[in-house]
Amino acid sequence: MTVQPFDVVIDVSDNNGVIDWPAVRSAGVRIAFVKAMEGAGEHYPSWGPQSEGAHKAGIAVIPYLFMRPAAPALVVQHFLATTALGKGMAYMLDWEGRANQTCTAPEAEAVGDGIAAVAARVPTGYWGIRGSTPATPTSKMLGWERFVPRYPSPEATSWSEVPTYVRTNPKKYWIPDGKSGALPRFAQYTAQGKVAGISTLVDRSVVFAESVEAAVAWCKE
């Protein structure tokens, strides 16, 4: 089967407030990145209700960590305790902002290594295209799964509103560093998304997969 983009992905945090997850599921969302922690914090308030609500609605949950300057071992310890991440479960490391606002690339790699030792799979790394990252990723980070943000049509609220020339040529807009000609696993295309069940604007993304079912299965390999 041919890999194609499926508009079934959102990412949420406390910024999105209380969410009606059954309505979100009815709107076609099948995968939700849910913020579990920031830095070395032990808990993120919205993680529990959002992750539980998504699970109950039949949406695959991928916990994510917003990276800050912090000791990698402590970050790993708290992230695993917060999420109860198990073997085969997907997770995401959000590495963005100015260099002094996040961790260094070697620290990000160390956090990824620590979590990967438990999950038995590499992280999904979230950072921009070349020239739009906090620093130069390490060679190991370039081998991670990728979630690439870029908004060629910032006002779009859904994938269907992104211009056809963008939707039919995604490799031009979301090429991961070190993987020329390759598609990332996920491509975030707007921060102005609208989804039934969420009262605020929400980040929306597509997943590149052979089918929606295959994409959901990937989350829990």
PDB file of C-alpha atoms in Angstrom:
ATOM      1  CA  MET A   1       0.000   0.000   0.000  1.00  0.00           C
ATOM      2  CA  THR A   2       1.083   3.587  -0.639  1.00  0.00           C
ATOM      3  CA  VAL A   3       1.946   5.851   2.276  1.00  0.00           C
ATOM      4  CA  GLN A   4      -0.324   8.889   2.389  1.00  0.00           C
ATOM      5  CA  PRO A   5      -1.261  11.673   4.836  1.00  0.00           C
ATOM      6  CA  PHE A   6      -4.187  11.126   7.203  1.00  0.00           C
ATOM      7  CA  ASP A   7      -5.635  14.115   9.047  1.00  0.00           C
ATOM      8  CA  VAL A   8      -6.320  12.296  12.315  1.00  0.00           C
ATOM      9  CA  VAL A   9      -3.752  13.781  14.733  1.00  0.00           C
ATOM     10  CA  ILE A  10      -3.880  16.535  17.358  1.00  0.00           C
ATOM     11  CA  ASP A  11      -1.667  17.524  20.275  1.00  0.00           C
ATOM     12  CA  VAL A  12      -3.068  18.979  23.466  1.00  0.00           C
ATOM     13  CA  SER A  13      -2.040  20.400  26.817  1.00  0.00           C
ATOM     14  CA  ASP A  14      -3.618  22.417  29.624  1.00  0.00           C
ATOM     15  CA  ASN A  15      -3.968  25.257  27.113  1.00  0.00           C
ATOM     16  CA  ASN A  16      -6.885  23.341  25.594  1.00  0.00           C
ATOM     17  CA  GLY A  17      -8.920  23.116  28.783  1.00  0.00           C
ATOM     18  CA  VAL A  18     -11.628  20.518  29.332  1.00  0.00           C
ATOM     19  CA  ILE A  19     -12.083  18.332  26.243  1.00  0.00           C
ATOM     20  CA  ASP A  20     -15.143  16.404  25.083  1.00  0.00           C
ATOM     21  CA  TRP A  21     -13.233  13.356  23.880  1.00  0.00           C
ATOM     22  CA  PRO A  22     -16.164  11.397  22.403  1.00  0.00           C
ATOM     23  CA  ALA A  23     -16.886  14.437  20.214  1.00  0.00           C
ATOM     24  CA  VAL A  24     -13.209  14.587  19.222  1.00  0.00           C
ATOM     25  CA  ARG A  25     -13.313  10.913  18.249  1.00  0.00           C
ATOM     26  CA  SER A  26     -16.511  11.457  16.262  1.00  0.00           C
ATOM     27  CA  ALA A  27     -14.723  14.264  14.405  1.00  0.00           C
ATOM     28  CA  GLY A  28     -12.218  11.711  13.102  1.00  0.00           C
ATOM     29  CA  VAL A  29      -9.263  12.149  15.445  1.00  0.00           C
ATOM     30  CA  ARG A  30      -7.529   8.849  16.125  1.00  0.00           C
ATOM     31  CA  ILE A  31      -4.175   9.888  17.643  1.00  0.00           C
ATOM     32  CA  ALA A  32      -3.587  12.485  20.365  1.00  0.00           C
ATOM     33  CA  PHE A  33      -0.234  13.703  21.614  1.00  0.00           C
ATOM     34  CA  VAL A  34      -0.879  14.681  25.224  1.00  0.00           C
ATOM     35  CA  LYS A  35       1.554  16.784  27.229  1.00  0.00           C
ATOM     36  CA  ALA A  36       2.672  14.770  30.235  1.00  0.00           C
ATOM     37  CA  MET A  37       5.531  16.822  31.628  1.00  0.00           C
ATOM     38  CA  GLU A  38       7.724  19.878  31.173  1.00  0.00           C
ATOM     39  CA  GLY A  39      11.394  19.822  32.113  1.00  0.00           C
ATOM     40  CA  ALA A  40      11.964  17.582  35.117  1.00  0.00           C
ATOM     41  CA  GLY A  41       8.548  18.295  36.630  1.00  0.00           C
ATOM     42  CA  GLU A  42       6.943  15.291  38.216  1.00  0.00           C
ATOM     43  CA  HIS A  43       3.434  15.965  36.955  1.00  0.00           C
ATOM     44  CA  TYR A  44       1.544  18.064  34.423  1.00  0.00           C
ATOM     45  CA  PRO A  45      -1.995  18.862  35.660  1.00  0.00           C
ATOM     46  CA  SER A  46      -3.915  18.117  32.468  1.00  0.00           C
ATOM     47  CA  TRP A  47      -2.108  14.859  31.679  1.00  0.00           C
ATOM     48  CA  GLY A  48      -4.341  12.611  33.791  1.00  0.00           C
ATOM     49  CA  PRO A  49      -7.803  13.733  32.668  1.00  0.00           C
ATOM     50  CA  GLN A  50      -6.780  14.298  29.047  1.00  0.00           C
ATOM     51  CA  SER A  51      -5.003  10.976  28.579  1.00  0.00           C
ATOM     52  CA  GLU A  52      -7.733   9.039  30.371  1.00  0.00           C
ATOM     53  CA  GLY A  53     -10.476  10.763  28.417  1.00  0.00           C
ATOM     54  CA  ALA A  54      -8.781  10.087  25.100  1.00  0.00           C
ATOM     55  CA  HIS A  55      -8.202   6.423  25.964  1.00  0.00           C
ATOM     56  CA  LYS A  56     -11.836   5.928  26.947  1.00  0.00           C
ATOM     57  CA  ALA A  57     -12.954   7.499  23.661  1.00  0.00           C
ATOM     58  CA  GLY A  58     -10.843   5.025  21.670  1.00  0.00           C
ATOM     59  CA  ILE A  59      -8.096   7.468  20.714  1.00  0.00           C
ATOM     60  CA  ALA A  60      -4.445   6.367  20.785  1.00  0.00           C
ATOM     61  CA  VAL A  61      -2.466   8.501  23.244  1.00  0.00           C
ATOM     62  CA  ILE A  62       1.184   9.426  22.769  1.00  0.00           C
ATOM     63  CA  PRO A  63       2.612  11.176  25.858  1.00  0.00           C
ATOM     64  CA  TYR A  64       5.050  13.968  25.244  1.00  0.00           C
ATOM     65  CA  LEU A  65       7.685  15.809  27.193  1.00  0.00           C
ATOM     66  CA  PHE A  66       8.390  19.507  26.614  1.00  0.00           C
ATOM     67  CA  MET A  67      12.152  19.719  27.003  1.00  0.00           C
ATOM     68  CA  ARG A  68      13.765  22.228  29.379  1.00  0.00           C
ATOM     69  CA  PRO A  69      17.262  22.493  30.879  1.00  0.00           C
ATOM     70  CA  ALA A  70      17.316  19.681  33.445  1.00  0.00           C
ATOM     71  CA  ALA A  71      19.363  16.663  34.491  1.00  0.00           C
ATOM     72  CA  PRO A  72      18.567  13.880  31.964  1.00  0.00           C
ATOM     73  CA  ALA A  73      18.416  11.104  34.580  1.00  0.00           C
ATOM     74  CA  LEU A  74      15.860  13.042  36.624  1.00  0.00           C
ATOM     75  CA  VAL A  75      13.805  13.827  33.535  1.00  0.00           C
ATOM     76  CA  VAL A  76      13.715  10.162  32.532  1.00  0.00           C
ATOM     77  CA  GLN A  77      12.771   9.043  36.041  1.00  0.00           C
ATOM     78  CA  HIS A  78       9.869  11.490  36.318  1.00  0.00           C
ATOM     79  CA  PHE A  79       8.592  10.967  32.785  1.00  0.00           C
ATOM     80  CA  LEU A  80       8.407   7.204  33.213  1.00  0.00           C
ATOM     81  CA  ALA A  81       6.716   7.572  36.596  1.00  0.00           C
ATOM     82  CA  THR A  82       4.185  10.087  35.259  1.00  0.00           C
ATOM     83  CA  THR A  83       3.222   8.213  32.108  1.00  0.00           C
ATOM     84  CA  ALA A  84       3.681   4.578  33.187  1.00  0.00           C
ATOM     85  CA  LEU A  85       5.174   4.110  29.725  1.00  0.00           C
ATOM     86  CA  GLY A  86       5.497   0.453  28.804  1.00  0.00           C
ATOM     87  CA  LYS A  87       7.387  -1.586  26.256  1.00  0.00           C
ATOM     88  CA  GLY A  88       6.412  -0.807  22.692  1.00  0.00           C
ATOM     89  CA  MET A  89       4.575   2.422  23.481  1.00  0.00           C
ATOM     90  CA  ALA A  90       5.293   5.545  21.421  1.00  0.00           C
ATOM     91  CA  TYR A  91       6.339   8.813  23.098  1.00  0.00           C
ATOM     92  CA  MET A  92       7.516  12.207  21.899  1.00  0.00           C
ATOM     93  CA  LEU A  93      10.250  14.625  22.968  1.00  0.00           C
ATOM     94  CA  ASP A  94       9.355  18.229  22.132  1.00  0.00           C
ATOM     95  CA  TRP A  95      12.622  20.118  21.542  1.00  0.00           C
ATOM     96  CA  GLU A  96      11.909  23.701  20.526  1.00  0.00           C
ATOM     97  CA  GLY A  97      12.450  27.341  21.386  1.00  0.00           C
ATOM     98  CA  ARG A  98      15.678  29.248  21.863  1.00  0.00           C
ATOM     99  CA  ALA A  99      18.781  27.366  22.930  1.00  0.00           C
ATOM    100  CA  ASN A 100      18.667  28.898  26.428  1.00  0.00           C
ATOM    101  CA  GLN A 101      15.048  27.792  26.879  1.00  0.00           C
ATOM    102  CA  THR A 102      15.546  24.098  26.254  1.00  0.00           C
ATOM    103  CA  CYS A 103      18.113  21.396  26.866  1.00  0.00           C
ATOM    104  CA  THR A 104      21.213  20.838  24.772  1.00  0.00           C
ATOM    105  CA  ALA A 105      21.222  18.285  21.986  1.00  0.00           C
ATOM    106  CA  PRO A 106      23.429  15.838  23.980  1.00  0.00           C
ATOM    107  CA  GLU A 107      21.007  16.160  26.924  1.00  0.00           C
ATOM    108  CA  ALA A 108      18.061  15.470  24.630  1.00  0.00           C
ATOM    109  CA  GLU A 109      19.864  12.398  23.317  1.00  0.00           C
ATOM    110  CA  ALA A 110      20.507  11.198  26.879  1.00  0.00           C
ATOM    111  CA  VAL A 111      16.834  11.589  27.770  1.00  0.00           C
ATOM    112  CA  GLY A 112      15.875   9.708  24.617  1.00  0.00           C
ATOM    113  CA  ASP A 113      18.302   6.900  25.428  1.00  0.00           C
ATOM    114  CA  GLY A 114      16.963   6.571  28.958  1.00  0.00           C
ATOM    115  CA  ILE A 115      13.326   6.332  27.910  1.00  0.00           C
ATOM    116  CA  ALA A 116      14.141   4.093  24.945  1.00  0.00           C
ATOM    117  CA  ALA A 117      15.747   1.586  27.301  1.00  0.00           C
ATOM    118  CA  VAL A 118      12.303   1.041  28.848  1.00  0.00           C
ATOM    119  CA  ALA A 119      10.074   1.543  25.811  1.00  0.00           C
ATOM    120  CA  ALA A 120      12.314  -0.533  23.528  1.00  0.00           C
ATOM    121  CA  ARG A 121      11.790   1.955  20.701  1.00  0.00           C
ATOM    122  CA  VAL A 122      13.356   5.247  19.686  1.00  0.00           C
ATOM    123  CA  PRO A 123      11.666   8.546  20.546  1.00  0.00           C
ATOM    124  CA  THR A 124       9.629  10.600  18.155  1.00  0.00           C
ATOM    125  CA  GLY A 125      11.518  13.884  18.036  1.00  0.00           C
ATOM    126  CA  TYR A 126       9.625  17.140  17.526  1.00  0.00           C
ATOM    127  CA  TRP A 127      11.662  20.007  16.139  1.00  0.00           C
ATOM    128  CA  GLY A 128      11.602  22.195  13.052  1.00  0.00           C
ATOM    129  CA  ILE A 129      13.175  21.916   9.651  1.00  0.00           C
ATOM    130  CA  ARG A 130      16.855  22.788   9.179  1.00  0.00           C
ATOM    131  CA  GLY A 131      17.569  26.287  10.465  1.00  0.00           C
ATOM    132  CA  SER A 132      14.560  26.212  12.766  1.00  0.00           C
ATOM    133  CA  THR A 133      15.897  24.201  15.692  1.00  0.00           C
ATOM    134  CA  PRO A 134      17.391  25.144  19.086  1.00  0.00           C
ATOM    135  CA  ALA A 135      20.756  23.697  18.002  1.00  0.00           C
ATOM    136  CA  THR A 136      22.189  21.044  15.724  1.00  0.00           C
ATOM    137  CA  PRO A 137      20.675  17.628  16.567  1.00  0.00           C
ATOM    138  CA  THR A 138      23.101  14.818  17.383  1.00  0.00           C
ATOM    139  CA  SER A 139      23.633  12.034  14.874  1.00  0.00           C
ATOM    140  CA  LYS A 140      21.596   9.684  17.072  1.00  0.00           C
ATOM    141  CA  MET A 141      18.693  12.150  17.187  1.00  0.00           C
ATOM    142  CA  LEU A 142      18.668  12.224  13.397  1.00  0.00           C
ATOM    143  CA  GLY A 143      17.828   8.509  13.556  1.00  0.00           C
ATOM    144  CA  TRP A 144      14.719   9.059  15.662  1.00  0.00           C
ATOM    145  CA  GLU A 145      11.194   9.031  14.296  1.00  0.00           C
ATOM    146  CA  ARG A 146      10.253  12.588  13.397  1.00  0.00           C
ATOM    147  CA  PHE A 147       7.416  14.991  13.997  1.00  0.00           C
ATOM    148  CA  VAL A 148       8.100  18.079  11.878  1.00  0.00           C
ATOM    149  CA  PRO A 149       6.170  21.348  12.354  1.00  0.00           C
ATOM    150  CA  ARG A 150       5.751  23.773   9.474  1.00  0.00           C
ATOM    151  CA  TYR A 151       2.803  25.975   8.598  1.00  0.00           C
ATOM    152  CA  PRO A 152       2.767  26.727   4.856  1.00  0.00           C
ATOM    153  CA  SER A 153      -0.855  27.862   5.247  1.00  0.00           C
ATOM    154  CA  PRO A 154      -1.054  29.187   8.837  1.00  0.00           C
ATOM    155  CA  GLU A 155      -4.741  30.036   8.684  1.00  0.00           C
ATOM    156  CA  ALA A 156      -5.804  26.470   7.819  1.00  0.00           C
ATOM    157  CA  THR A 157      -8.099  24.843  10.370  1.00  0.00           C
ATOM    158  CA  SER A 158      -7.973  21.376   8.745  1.00  0.00           C
ATOM    159  CA  TRP A 159      -5.872  19.550   6.153  1.00  0.00           C
ATOM    160  CA  SER A 160      -8.490  20.100   3.458  1.00  0.00           C
ATOM    161  CA  GLU A 161      -7.899  23.855   3.782  1.00  0.00           C
ATOM    162  CA  VAL A 162      -4.170  23.518   3.054  1.00  0.00           C
ATOM    163  CA  PRO A 163      -3.515  24.377  -0.622  1.00  0.00           C
ATOM    164  CA  THR A 164      -3.522  21.421  -2.984  1.00  0.00           C
ATOM    165  CA  TYR A 165       0.056  22.085  -4.161  1.00  0.00           C
ATOM    166  CA  VAL A 166       1.227  21.668  -0.551  1.00  0.00           C
ATOM    167  CA  ARG A 167      -0.856  18.585   0.238  1.00  0.00           C
ATOM    168  CA  THR A 168       0.348  16.818  -2.915  1.00  0.00           C
ATOM    169  CA  ASN A 169       4.023  17.686  -2.368  1.00  0.00           C
ATOM    170  CA  PRO A 170       4.628  17.260   1.382  1.00  0.00           C
ATOM    171  CA  LYS A 171       8.305  16.334   0.949  1.00  0.00           C
ATOM    172  CA  LYS A 172       8.958  19.929  -0.076  1.00  0.00           C
ATOM    173  CA  TYR A 173       7.680  21.273   3.232  1.00  0.00           C
ATOM    174  CA  TRP A 174       8.336  18.659   5.918  1.00  0.00           C
ATOM    175  CA  ILE A 175      11.734  17.092   5.187  1.00  0.00           C
ATOM    176  CA  PRO A 176      13.484  15.858   8.364  1.00  0.00           C
ATOM    177  CA  ASP A 177      17.144  16.817   8.823  1.00  0.00           C
ATOM    178  CA  GLY A 178      19.470  14.181   7.473  1.00  0.00           C
ATOM    179  CA  LYS A 179      16.679  12.428   5.560  1.00  0.00           C
ATOM    180  CA  SER A 180      16.542  14.184   2.221  1.00  0.00           C
ATOM    181  CA  GLY A 181      13.581  13.011   0.176  1.00  0.00           C
ATOM    182  CA  ALA A 182      11.999  11.213   3.134  1.00  0.00           C
ATOM    183  CA  LEU A 183       8.752  11.974   4.887  1.00  0.00           C
ATOM    184  CA  PRO A 184       8.553  12.302   8.668  1.00  0.00           C
ATOM    185  CA  ARG A 185       6.153  10.135  10.635  1.00  0.00           C
ATOM    186  CA  PHE A 186       4.073  13.213  11.537  1.00  0.00           C
ATOM    187  CA  ALA A 187       3.759  16.684   9.990  1.00  0.00           C
ATOM    188  CA  GLN A 188       2.178  19.484  11.976  1.00  0.00           C
ATOM    189  CA  TYR A 189       0.511  21.871   9.536  1.00  0.00           C
ATOM    190  CA  THR A 190      -1.360  24.398  11.706  1.00  0.00           C
ATOM    191  CA  ALA A 191      -1.684  25.844  15.187  1.00  0.00           C
ATOM    192  CA  GLN A 192      -5.103  27.240  14.248  1.00  0.00           C
ATOM    193  CA  GLY A 193      -6.925  23.936  14.021  1.00  0.00           C
ATOM    194  CA  LYS A 194     -10.553  23.477  14.931  1.00  0.00           C
ATOM    195  CA  VAL A 195     -11.959  20.182  16.192  1.00  0.00           C
ATOM    196  CA  ALA A 196     -15.400  19.427  17.576  1.00  0.00           C
ATOM    197  CA  GLY A 197     -15.164  18.853  21.326  1.00  0.00           C
ATOM    198  CA  ILE A 198     -12.296  21.336  21.842  1.00  0.00           C
ATOM    199  CA  SER A 199     -13.292  24.932  22.527  1.00  0.00           C
ATOM    200  CA  THR A 200      -9.844  26.391  21.823  1.00  0.00           C
ATOM    201  CA  LEU A 201      -7.711  26.396  18.699  1.00  0.00           C
ATOM    202  CA  VAL A 202      -5.574  23.256  18.582  1.00  0.00           C
ATOM    203  CA  ASP A 203      -2.448  22.020  16.808  1.00  0.00           C
ATOM    204  CA  ARG A 204      -3.395  19.635  13.999  1.00  0.00           C
ATOM    205  CA  SER A 205      -1.133  17.243  12.142  1.00  0.00           C
ATOM    206  CA  VAL A 206      -1.166  14.492   9.572  1.00  0.00           C
ATOM    207  CA  VAL A 207       0.385  11.075   9.973  1.00  0.00           C
ATOM    208  CA  PHE A 208       2.018   9.439   6.965  1.00  0.00           C
ATOM    209  CA  ALA A 209       1.005   5.807   6.870  1.00  0.00           C
ATOM    210  CA  GLU A 210      -0.495   3.089   4.713  1.00  0.00           C
ATOM    211  CA  SER A 211      -3.818   3.402   6.527  1.00  0.00           C
ATOM    212  CA  VAL A 212      -5.329   4.960   9.634  1.00  0.00           C
ATOM    213  CA  GLU A 213      -5.370   1.518  11.239  1.00  0.00           C
ATOM    214  CA  ALA A 214      -1.661   1.080  10.552  1.00  0.00           C
ATOM    215  CA  ALA A 215      -0.933   4.492  12.055  1.00  0.00           C
ATOM    216  CA  VAL A 216      -2.853   3.661  15.229  1.00  0.00           C
ATOM    217  CA  ALA A 217      -1.144   0.284  15.497  1.00  0.00           C
ATOM    218  CA  TRP A 218       2.263   1.993  15.197  1.00  0.00           C
ATOM    219  CA  CYS A 219       1.500   3.935  18.383  1.00  0.00           C
ATOM    220  CA  LYS A 220       1.427   0.693  20.380  1.00  0.00           C
ATOM    221  CA  GLU A 221       3.874  -1.594  18.573  1.00  0.00           C
TER     222      GLU A 221
END
